Coordinates of C-alpha atoms in Angstrom, one line a residue:
Chain A
M1 CA 10.5 9.0 -21.2
T2 CA 12.2 6.2 -19.1
T3 CA 12.7 2.7 -20.6
T4 CA 15.3 0.3 -19.9
S5 CA 15.8 -3.5 -20.6
A6 CA 15.0 -5.7 -17.7
P7 CA 18.8 -6.8 -16.2
Q8 CA 20.7 -9.6 -17.9
E9 CA 23.1 -9.8 -15.1
T10 CA 21.0 -10.6 -12.2
G11 CA 21.1 -14.3 -12.5
A12 CA 17.4 -14.2 -13.2
A13 CA 16.7 -14.2 -16.9
A14 CA 15.1 -11.4 -18.5
A15 CA 12.1 -11.1 -21.1
D16 CA 13.1 -8.3 -23.8
S17 CA 10.4 -6.1 -23.5
P18 CA 11.0 -2.7 -22.0
V19 CA 10.0 -1.5 -18.8
L20 CA 7.5 1.3 -18.8
T21 CA 6.5 2.8 -15.2
L22 CA 3.3 4.3 -14.3
S23 CA 4.3 7.8 -14.5
D24 CA 6.1 7.0 -17.7
A25 CA 2.7 5.5 -19.1
A26 CA 0.7 8.3 -18.0
A27 CA 3.1 10.9 -19.2
A28 CA 3.0 9.2 -22.7
L29 CA -1.0 9.0 -22.8
R30 CA -0.9 12.5 -22.6
A31 CA 1.5 13.2 -24.7
G32 CA -0.1 11.3 -27.5
E33 CA 3.1 8.9 -27.8
T34 CA 0.7 5.8 -26.7
T35 CA -3.0 4.8 -26.5
S36 CA -4.8 3.3 -23.5
V37 CA -5.8 0.3 -26.0
D38 CA -2.2 -0.3 -26.8
L39 CA -1.4 -0.2 -23.1
V40 CA -4.1 -2.6 -22.2
R41 CA -3.3 -4.9 -25.1
D42 CA 0.2 -4.9 -24.1
A43 CA -0.8 -5.8 -20.6
I44 CA -2.8 -8.4 -21.7
A45 CA -0.1 -10.0 -23.7
V46 CA 2.2 -10.1 -20.8
A47 CA -0.4 -11.7 -18.7
D48 CA -1.2 -14.0 -21.4
L49 CA 2.4 -15.1 -21.5
Y50 CA 3.2 -15.0 -17.8
D51 CA -0.2 -15.5 -16.0
K52 CA -0.4 -19.3 -15.7
P53 CA 3.3 -20.2 -14.7
V54 CA 3.9 -17.3 -12.5
G55 CA 0.3 -17.5 -10.7
V56 CA -0.7 -13.7 -10.9
F57 CA -4.5 -13.5 -11.6
I58 CA -7.4 -15.0 -9.8
D59 CA -9.7 -13.5 -12.7
R60 CA -9.2 -11.4 -15.6
Y61 CA -11.6 -8.7 -17.0
L62 CA -10.5 -8.5 -20.5
D63 CA -13.6 -7.2 -22.3
R64 CA -14.3 -4.7 -19.5
A65 CA -10.9 -3.3 -19.7
M66 CA -10.7 -3.0 -23.6
T67 CA -13.7 -1.0 -23.6
A68 CA -12.6 0.9 -20.7
A69 CA -9.5 1.6 -22.6
Q70 CA -11.2 2.8 -25.5
R71 CA -13.4 5.0 -23.5
A72 CA -10.2 6.4 -22.1
D73 CA -8.4 7.2 -25.5
D74 CA -12.0 9.1 -26.5
V75 CA -11.5 11.2 -23.6
L76 CA -7.8 11.6 -24.1
A77 CA -8.5 12.6 -27.7
S78 CA -11.5 15.3 -26.6
G79 CA -8.6 17.5 -25.1
G80 CA -11.0 17.7 -22.1
P81 CA -10.1 17.3 -18.5
V82 CA -8.6 13.7 -17.7
G83 CA -8.0 11.9 -14.4
P84 CA -4.4 11.4 -13.2
L85 CA -4.6 7.7 -13.8
T86 CA -6.9 7.9 -17.0
G87 CA -6.2 4.8 -19.3
I88 CA -3.7 3.0 -16.7
P89 CA -4.0 -0.7 -16.4
L90 CA -4.3 -1.6 -12.7
G91 CA -4.8 -4.8 -10.6
I92 CA -6.8 -5.3 -7.3
K93 CA -5.7 -7.8 -4.7
D94 CA -8.5 -10.4 -4.6
I95 CA -9.5 -9.6 -0.8
I96 CA -10.6 -6.1 -2.1
S97 CA -14.2 -6.0 -3.5
T98 CA -14.9 -4.7 -7.3
S99 CA -18.2 -4.6 -9.2
D100 CA -16.2 -6.1 -12.1
G101 CA -16.4 -9.6 -10.6
P102 CA -16.6 -11.8 -7.6
T103 CA -14.0 -11.7 -4.7
T104 CA -12.9 -14.9 -3.6
C105 CA -10.4 -14.3 -1.1
Q106 CA -8.6 -17.1 -2.7
S107 CA -10.7 -19.3 -0.7
L108 CA -13.2 -21.9 -0.7
V109 CA -14.7 -20.5 2.4
H110 CA -15.5 -17.2 1.6
D111 CA -18.7 -16.4 -0.1
P112 CA -17.7 -14.6 -3.5
D113 CA -21.2 -13.0 -3.6
S114 CA -20.8 -11.1 -0.3
F115 CA -18.9 -8.3 -2.1
T116 CA -20.5 -7.2 -5.1
T117 CA -19.7 -3.6 -5.2
D118 CA -16.4 -1.4 -5.8
A119 CA -14.6 -1.0 -2.6
V120 CA -14.2 2.8 -1.7
V121 CA -10.5 2.8 -2.8
V122 CA -11.3 1.2 -6.1
D123 CA -14.0 3.6 -6.7
R124 CA -11.4 6.2 -6.2
L125 CA -9.0 4.6 -8.9
K126 CA -11.3 4.2 -11.2
A127 CA -12.9 7.7 -10.9
A128 CA -9.2 8.8 -11.7
G129 CA -9.7 6.9 -14.9
G130 CA -7.6 3.6 -13.9
I131 CA -8.6 0.4 -15.7
V132 CA -9.1 -2.6 -13.6
M133 CA -7.5 -5.6 -15.6
G134 CA -8.5 -8.2 -12.9
K135 CA -8.1 -9.5 -9.5
L136 CA -4.8 -10.7 -8.1
S137 CA -3.6 -13.6 -6.2
T138 CA -3.0 -13.3 -2.5
C139 CA -2.5 -15.7 0.5
E140 CA -5.8 -17.0 1.5
F141 CA -7.6 -14.2 3.3
A142 CA -4.1 -12.4 3.3
I143 CA -2.8 -14.9 5.7
G144 CA -0.6 -18.2 5.3
A145 CA 1.3 -19.5 2.4
P146 CA 0.4 -21.1 -0.9
D147 CA -1.5 -24.5 -0.6
A148 CA -1.2 -26.4 -3.9
T149 CA -4.2 -28.6 -3.0
K150 CA -6.6 -26.1 -3.4
P151 CA -7.8 -24.7 -6.7
F152 CA -5.8 -21.5 -6.9
P153 CA -2.7 -20.2 -8.5
I154 CA 0.7 -20.6 -6.7
P155 CA 2.3 -17.2 -6.7
R156 CA 5.6 -17.6 -7.9
N157 CA 8.5 -15.0 -8.0
A158 CA 8.6 -13.2 -11.4
G159 CA 12.6 -13.5 -11.2
S160 CA 12.6 -17.3 -10.4
L161 CA 10.2 -19.6 -10.6
D162 CA 11.6 -21.7 -8.0
H163 CA 10.7 -19.0 -5.4
W164 CA 7.7 -17.6 -3.6
A165 CA 6.2 -14.2 -4.8
G166 CA 6.0 -13.3 -1.2
G167 CA 2.7 -12.5 0.5
S168 CA 0.0 -11.8 1.1
S169 CA -0.3 -9.3 -1.9
S170 CA 1.6 -12.0 -3.9
G171 CA -0.2 -11.3 -7.2
S172 CA 0.1 -7.5 -6.7
G173 CA 3.8 -8.0 -6.4
S174 CA 4.5 -10.3 -9.6
S175 CA 1.7 -8.6 -11.8
V176 CA 3.6 -5.0 -11.4
A177 CA 7.1 -6.9 -11.8
L178 CA 5.9 -8.6 -14.9
G179 CA 4.2 -5.4 -16.6
A180 CA 0.8 -7.3 -16.7
V181 CA -0.5 -4.2 -14.8
Y182 CA 1.4 -0.8 -13.9
G183 CA -0.2 -0.3 -10.4
A184 CA -1.9 -2.7 -8.0
L185 CA -3.7 -2.5 -4.6
G186 CA -2.3 -4.5 -1.9
T187 CA -2.9 -4.9 1.8
D188 CA -0.8 -4.9 4.9
T189 CA -1.5 -6.5 8.4
G190 CA 2.2 -7.7 9.2
G191 CA 4.1 -6.8 5.8
S192 CA 1.8 -8.2 3.2
I193 CA 2.4 -5.0 0.9
R194 CA 6.2 -4.4 1.7
L195 CA 7.2 -8.4 1.8
P196 CA 5.8 -8.8 -1.9
S197 CA 7.2 -5.7 -2.9
A198 CA 10.9 -6.6 -1.5
Y199 CA 10.7 -10.1 -3.1
C200 CA 9.6 -9.0 -6.5
G201 CA 11.9 -6.0 -6.7
I202 CA 9.1 -3.3 -6.8
T203 CA 7.9 -0.5 -4.8
G204 CA 5.3 -0.3 -2.1
L205 CA 3.6 1.9 0.2
M206 CA 1.9 0.9 3.7
P207 CA 0.1 4.1 4.3
T208 CA -0.4 5.5 7.8
F209 CA -3.3 3.4 9.7
G210 CA -6.3 5.4 8.9
R211 CA -5.1 7.2 6.0
V212 CA -7.2 5.0 3.3
P213 CA -10.6 3.5 3.9
K214 CA -10.7 -0.2 4.4
S215 CA -14.4 -0.5 3.6
G216 CA -14.8 -3.2 1.0
C217 CA -11.8 -5.3 2.0
A218 CA -12.2 -8.7 3.7
P219 CA -10.4 -7.9 7.4
L220 CA -7.5 -9.6 8.8
G221 CA -6.8 -7.5 11.5
Y222 CA -9.2 -4.7 12.2
S223 CA -6.9 -2.2 14.1
L224 CA -3.6 -3.2 12.0
D225 CA -4.9 -3.5 8.2
H226 CA -3.9 -1.2 5.6
I227 CA -4.5 -0.6 1.8
G228 CA -1.6 0.8 -0.3
P229 CA -0.5 1.2 -3.8
M230 CA 2.3 -1.2 -5.4
A231 CA 4.0 0.1 -8.7
R232 CA 7.5 0.1 -9.7
S233 CA 8.5 3.5 -8.4
A234 CA 7.9 5.7 -5.5
A235 CA 6.7 8.3 -8.0
D236 CA 4.0 5.5 -9.4
C237 CA 3.0 5.1 -5.8
A238 CA 2.6 8.7 -5.3
L239 CA 0.6 9.1 -8.4
M240 CA -1.9 6.1 -7.3
F241 CA -1.8 7.9 -3.6
D242 CA -3.0 11.1 -4.7
V243 CA -6.5 9.9 -5.4
M244 CA -6.4 7.0 -2.7
A245 CA -5.7 9.0 0.5
G246 CA -8.6 10.6 2.5
P247 CA -11.2 9.5 5.1
D248 CA -14.4 8.1 4.3
A249 CA -17.6 7.7 6.4
S250 CA -17.9 4.1 5.7
D251 CA -14.6 3.4 7.6
L252 CA -14.8 5.0 11.1
T253 CA -11.0 4.2 11.7
T254 CA -10.2 6.9 8.8
L255 CA -9.1 10.1 10.0
D256 CA -9.9 13.9 8.4
V257 CA -6.2 14.8 8.1
P258 CA -5.3 17.0 5.2
V259 CA -4.3 15.2 2.2
P260 CA -1.4 16.9 0.3
S261 CA -0.2 16.3 -3.3
Y262 CA 2.0 13.7 -3.2
T263 CA 3.4 14.1 -6.7
E264 CA 3.9 17.7 -5.8
A265 CA 6.1 16.5 -3.0
L266 CA 8.8 14.7 -5.3
T267 CA 11.4 17.5 -5.3
G268 CA 14.2 15.0 -5.4
D269 CA 15.9 16.9 -2.6
L270 CA 16.7 15.5 0.9
T271 CA 18.5 18.7 2.2
G272 CA 18.2 18.8 5.7
V273 CA 16.2 15.6 6.0
R274 CA 17.5 13.6 9.3
V275 CA 17.3 9.8 8.3
G276 CA 17.6 7.6 11.4
V277 CA 19.1 4.1 10.5
D278 CA 18.7 0.9 12.2
S279 CA 20.2 -2.0 10.0
L280 CA 18.2 -4.5 12.3
D281 CA 20.9 -6.9 12.3
R282 CA 20.7 -8.0 15.8
V283 CA 17.5 -9.3 14.6
G284 CA 18.0 -11.4 11.6
G285 CA 21.8 -11.0 11.1
E286 CA 22.3 -14.7 11.2
Y287 CA 20.0 -14.9 8.5
A288 CA 21.0 -12.3 6.4
D289 CA 22.0 -12.6 2.9
P290 CA 25.5 -11.6 2.3
A291 CA 24.6 -8.7 -0.3
L292 CA 22.1 -6.9 2.2
L293 CA 24.4 -4.9 4.2
P294 CA 26.6 -3.5 1.5
A295 CA 23.3 -2.9 -0.4
F296 CA 21.7 -1.4 2.3
E297 CA 24.8 1.1 3.0
A298 CA 25.0 2.0 -0.3
A299 CA 21.5 2.9 -0.2
L300 CA 22.0 5.2 2.6
A301 CA 25.0 6.9 0.9
E302 CA 22.6 7.8 -2.2
L303 CA 20.2 9.2 0.4
A304 CA 23.1 11.2 1.9
D305 CA 24.2 12.6 -1.6
R306 CA 20.9 14.1 -2.1
G307 CA 21.5 15.8 1.4
A308 CA 20.0 13.6 4.0
E309 CA 21.7 13.6 7.1
I310 CA 22.2 9.9 8.3
V311 CA 21.7 9.3 12.1
E312 CA 22.4 5.7 14.0
I313 CA 19.2 4.9 16.0
E314 CA 17.9 1.9 17.3
L315 CA 14.2 0.9 16.8
P316 CA 12.7 1.0 20.6
L317 CA 10.7 -2.3 21.8
Y318 CA 11.4 -4.0 18.6
A319 CA 10.5 -7.4 19.8
E320 CA 7.6 -6.2 22.0
M321 CA 5.8 -4.5 19.1
T322 CA 6.3 -7.3 16.9
T323 CA 4.8 -9.7 19.3
A324 CA 1.9 -7.3 19.5
D325 CA 1.4 -7.3 16.0
W326 CA 0.7 -10.9 16.0
V327 CA -1.3 -11.0 19.0
I328 CA -3.8 -8.7 17.9
M329 CA -3.9 -9.9 14.2
M330 CA -4.5 -13.5 15.4
G331 CA -7.1 -12.2 18.0
E332 CA -8.9 -10.2 15.4
A333 CA -8.7 -12.7 12.8
M334 CA -10.0 -15.4 15.1
A335 CA -13.0 -13.4 15.8
Y336 CA -13.6 -13.2 12.4
H337 CA -12.8 -16.7 11.2
L338 CA -14.0 -19.0 14.3
P339 CA -17.5 -19.9 13.1
D340 CA -15.9 -20.9 9.8
L341 CA -13.1 -22.8 11.5
R342 CA -15.4 -24.4 13.3
T343 CA -17.7 -25.9 10.3
K344 CA -15.4 -25.8 7.3
W345 CA -11.8 -26.4 8.7
I346 CA -10.6 -28.4 5.9
D347 CA -11.9 -26.0 3.3
Y348 CA -9.4 -23.6 4.4
G349 CA -5.7 -24.4 3.0
A350 CA -3.4 -26.0 5.7
P351 CA -1.2 -22.9 5.9
T352 CA -4.0 -20.6 6.5
R353 CA -5.9 -22.9 9.1
E354 CA -2.6 -23.6 10.8
T355 CA -1.8 -20.0 11.3
L356 CA -5.4 -18.7 12.3
V357 CA -5.8 -21.4 15.0
T358 CA -3.0 -19.9 16.8
G359 CA -5.6 -17.4 17.7
V360 CA -7.1 -19.8 20.7
L361 CA -3.7 -19.4 22.4
Y362 CA -4.7 -16.0 23.3
S363 CA -7.0 -14.6 26.1
A364 CA -9.1 -11.5 25.6
A365 CA -6.7 -9.9 28.3
D366 CA -3.5 -11.0 26.1
Y367 CA -5.5 -9.0 23.4
V368 CA -6.1 -5.7 25.5
Q369 CA -2.7 -5.9 26.7
A370 CA -1.1 -6.0 23.6
Q371 CA -3.2 -3.1 22.4
R372 CA -2.1 -1.3 25.6
A373 CA 1.7 -2.1 24.9
R374 CA 1.1 -0.6 21.5
R375 CA 0.5 2.7 23.0
V376 CA 3.9 2.4 24.9
G377 CA 5.7 1.5 21.5
Q378 CA 4.0 4.6 19.9
R379 CA 5.2 6.8 22.6
A380 CA 8.9 5.4 22.6
L381 CA 8.7 5.5 18.6
A382 CA 7.5 9.3 18.7
E383 CA 10.5 10.0 21.0
V384 CA 12.9 8.8 18.3
Y385 CA 11.0 11.0 15.7
E386 CA 12.2 14.0 17.6
Q387 CA 15.4 13.4 16.5
V388 CA 14.9 11.8 13.0
D389 CA 12.3 12.6 10.2
V390 CA 12.5 9.0 8.5
I391 CA 13.7 5.8 9.7
A392 CA 15.3 3.6 7.3
T393 CA 15.9 -0.3 8.0
P394 CA 16.1 -3.2 5.4
T395 CA 12.8 -4.9 4.5
C396 CA 13.9 -8.4 4.9
A397 CA 17.0 -10.1 5.6
T398 CA 17.0 -12.2 2.4
G399 CA 16.0 -12.7 -1.1
A400 CA 12.7 -14.3 -1.9
L401 CA 12.2 -17.8 0.1
S402 CA 12.4 -20.6 -1.9
F403 CA 9.4 -23.1 -2.3
E404 CA 11.5 -25.8 -1.4
R405 CA 12.1 -23.8 2.1
L406 CA 8.6 -22.7 2.3
D407 CA 7.3 -26.0 1.9
A408 CA 9.5 -27.6 4.5
E409 CA 9.5 -25.0 7.3
G410 CA 6.3 -23.0 6.5
I411 CA 6.1 -19.3 7.6
S412 CA 6.8 -19.7 11.2
G413 CA 10.0 -19.9 13.4
D414 CA 13.3 -18.6 11.5
F415 CA 11.2 -16.8 8.6
F416 CA 9.6 -14.3 11.1
S417 CA 13.3 -13.5 12.2
T418 CA 13.8 -12.5 8.4
I419 CA 11.2 -10.0 7.9
Y420 CA 11.3 -6.6 9.5
T421 CA 7.7 -5.4 8.6
G422 CA 5.3 -6.4 11.3
Y423 CA 6.8 -3.6 13.8
W424 CA 5.3 -0.8 11.8
D425 CA 1.8 -2.6 11.3
T426 CA 1.6 -1.8 15.5
T427 CA 2.8 1.3 15.5
G428 CA 0.7 2.6 12.4
N429 CA 3.2 4.5 10.7
P430 CA 3.8 5.1 7.0
V431 CA 6.4 2.7 5.3
L432 CA 7.7 2.6 1.9
A433 CA 9.8 -0.6 0.7
L434 CA 11.9 -0.1 -2.4
P435 CA 14.3 -2.2 -4.1
I436 CA 18.0 -1.5 -3.4
G437 CA 19.9 -4.4 -5.2
F438 CA 20.1 -8.1 -6.0
T439 CA 21.6 -11.1 -4.1
A440 CA 24.1 -13.2 -5.9
D441 CA 21.1 -15.5 -7.1
G442 CA 19.5 -12.4 -8.6
L443 CA 16.7 -12.2 -6.3
P444 CA 15.9 -8.4 -5.3
L445 CA 16.9 -6.8 -2.0
S446 CA 14.8 -3.7 -0.4
M447 CA 14.9 -1.5 2.4
Q448 CA 12.0 0.3 4.5
L449 CA 11.7 3.9 4.7
A450 CA 9.1 5.0 7.5
G451 CA 7.8 8.5 8.4
R452 CA 5.9 10.1 11.3
P453 CA 2.0 9.3 11.1
F454 CA 0.6 11.0 8.0
D455 CA 3.6 11.9 6.6
E456 CA 3.7 9.5 3.4
A457 CA 4.7 12.9 1.5
L458 CA 8.2 12.5 3.1
V459 CA 8.9 8.8 2.5
L460 CA 7.6 9.0 -0.9
R461 CA 10.0 12.1 -1.2
A462 CA 12.9 10.1 -0.1
G463 CA 12.0 7.3 -1.8
D464 CA 11.8 9.0 -5.0
A465 CA 14.8 11.2 -4.7
Y466 CA 16.8 7.7 -4.2
Q467 CA 15.4 6.4 -7.3
Q468 CA 16.0 9.2 -9.2
Q469 CA 19.9 8.3 -8.7
T470 CA 19.4 4.8 -9.0
D471 CA 17.6 2.4 -11.5
W472 CA 17.2 -0.8 -9.2
H473 CA 13.4 -0.3 -9.4
L474 CA 13.8 -0.5 -13.1
R475 CA 15.8 -3.5 -13.0
V476 CA 12.8 -6.0 -12.4
P477 CA 13.7 -9.7 -13.3
R478 CA 11.2 -11.8 -15.2
P479 CA 11.3 -15.3 -16.1
A480 CA 13.0 -16.6 -19.4
L481 CA 10.3 -17.7 -22.1
E482 CA 12.4 -21.3 -22.0
A483 CA 11.5 -21.2 -18.3
I484 CA 7.9 -21.1 -18.7
A485 CA 7.6 -23.1 -21.8
Chain B
M1 CA -8.9 -33.4 53.5
S2 CA -6.3 -32.3 51.1
E3 CA -6.4 -31.7 47.4
T4 CA -3.8 -32.6 44.8
T5 CA -3.2 -30.0 42.5
T6 CA -1.0 -30.7 39.2
T7 CA 0.2 -28.3 36.6
P8 CA -1.6 -29.0 33.4
T9 CA 0.8 -30.0 30.6
D10 CA 1.0 -28.0 27.2
R11 CA -1.1 -30.7 25.4
E12 CA -3.8 -30.5 28.2
I13 CA -4.0 -26.8 27.9
V14 CA -4.0 -26.7 23.9
E15 CA -6.4 -29.5 23.9
A16 CA -8.6 -27.7 26.4
L17 CA -8.4 -24.2 24.4
L18 CA -9.6 -26.0 21.2
T19 CA -12.3 -27.9 23.0
M20 CA -13.4 -24.5 24.3
H21 CA -13.3 -22.9 20.8
R22 CA -14.9 -26.1 19.1
I23 CA -12.2 -26.3 16.6
T24 CA -11.1 -29.7 15.6
P25 CA -7.5 -29.9 13.9
S26 CA -5.9 -33.1 13.0
E27 CA -3.6 -34.7 15.4
E28 CA -0.5 -33.5 13.4
E29 CA -2.2 -30.0 13.5
V30 CA -2.5 -30.2 17.2
A31 CA 1.1 -31.4 17.8
K32 CA 2.2 -28.5 15.7
L33 CA 0.0 -26.0 18.1
I34 CA 1.3 -27.5 21.3
A35 CA 5.0 -27.1 19.9
A36 CA 4.6 -23.5 19.5
Y37 CA 2.7 -22.9 22.6
P38 CA 5.5 -22.2 25.0
T39 CA 7.1 -19.8 22.8
T40 CA 3.8 -18.1 22.1
R41 CA 3.2 -17.5 25.7
A42 CA 6.4 -16.5 26.4
G43 CA 6.0 -13.4 23.8
V44 CA 2.7 -12.5 25.4
E45 CA 4.1 -12.6 28.9
S46 CA 6.6 -10.1 27.9
L47 CA 3.9 -7.7 27.1
Y48 CA 2.6 -7.8 30.5
T49 CA 5.9 -6.7 32.3
L50 CA 7.0 -4.0 29.4
E51 CA 8.1 -0.8 31.3
G52 CA 5.2 1.9 31.0
V53 CA 2.2 -0.1 30.4
R54 CA 0.9 -0.6 34.0
Y55 CA -1.2 2.4 33.5
E56 CA -1.5 2.7 29.8
E57 CA -5.1 3.0 27.8
P58 CA -5.1 0.2 25.0
A59 CA -4.7 1.4 21.3
V60 CA -8.6 0.9 20.6
T61 CA -11.2 3.6 20.7
F62 CA -15.1 3.6 20.8
D63 CA -17.1 6.4 19.3
P64 CA -20.5 6.2 20.9
R65 CA -22.4 7.8 17.8
V66 CA -23.7 5.1 15.2

């Protein structure tokens, strides 16, 4: 069982408790080295300590979680068959419906009673034995930025309370970083799994579009939304993804493509795997943290050490695919939100409504044209994948954004030049974001590994191979107790 | 009789779009939208001139089965 103390040298102060990955916890449960009640009790203790200052949970289900843990321990003790996630504490982004409590979308606009049953993907996690600890903070309706004037948590970075956890799956990132859950569900329409994963120093998988049913999730961009796992490691994500992937009749965008065992794909060997590399320095280079490129190059060297062949490439139509992501997202979001924007304008948080309203600037023809451009981008990218098997880029140019800058500049303009995520929502390929080091200030840095459509197995294998050689994913900073006092 | 035509300003366009959508932001929020308008349109226009897009189908599908 791998345990390690959180880093002392990162600049971010660390708490004393050991780091346990989801995979470690699952193995320990099976070996009888711990119990689900202990895991849930520890997770509750961590959340008691950090939830309020870090802004992690919208709601917590303590009694239900403890009851489920006792039940899980009974099943484990019986020696009978158990699910792969039996007894594991998990968290759910609060735009995904659960039967455990209301879904708020972190909004005064959303009717919390409109979602009352488990989303398909939540049902799958529970069927595998997972325990839902609560609903996690998000940007309102998965878009925008925190608004301190609304009665919801401000999602702070676990490593530095002056910095944002990233969005929109903010609480999913910080809860995993803190150890308040072992895995979480996030959603990604322009980067909302990968950005908080990067900012919080954890690992997150945006699956192929159509791989995981979205039913039971509040939409942002119908043709762009993805639900994916966020956890400490690629192996953790694989464990969750084993039970999440696969079509469902409730979501017509899901595709009946064979689902392999993702955990069995984690061989640690990258012999013969061609990794295309684009640093995207031409996009965000002027903003890039000085530590980014050295960390990225070191990460590529680790992949090569595992047998990968590194090949320089350039992502085709980068600007156009990033633009298409935004045009499509805003068009689809405007269709969903227009009635409420008319009648409940001030009930939306300011960053949310100011982002959503940009949808009026696009015509129906613009929307269709963006969907046509998307096809061109898909084809151009497919040609690149004839030469490589995985594409590596940084996830973003910097460490987590400070609240000072977020409050001053919002999430427009320069910010979008620092994140390299939206391209992949347009193309729909699976992408794993994983930590590769820290800035001089102790903020996590991250890279993306993107595969061909429905080849999550390879990106998880590549990420796991990297993490078998490195321990950045275990060096998750946590706030010092004096910082939250 | 000749008609005089003038090119509408960004403000006029944005205010017309907001009126059409029946959305009423504050003056400060409208100003932000007006400021964003030129860059936004330039980005969209680039999608119309993309090489290879002329005869491409949109990436949306419709299944006639309910």
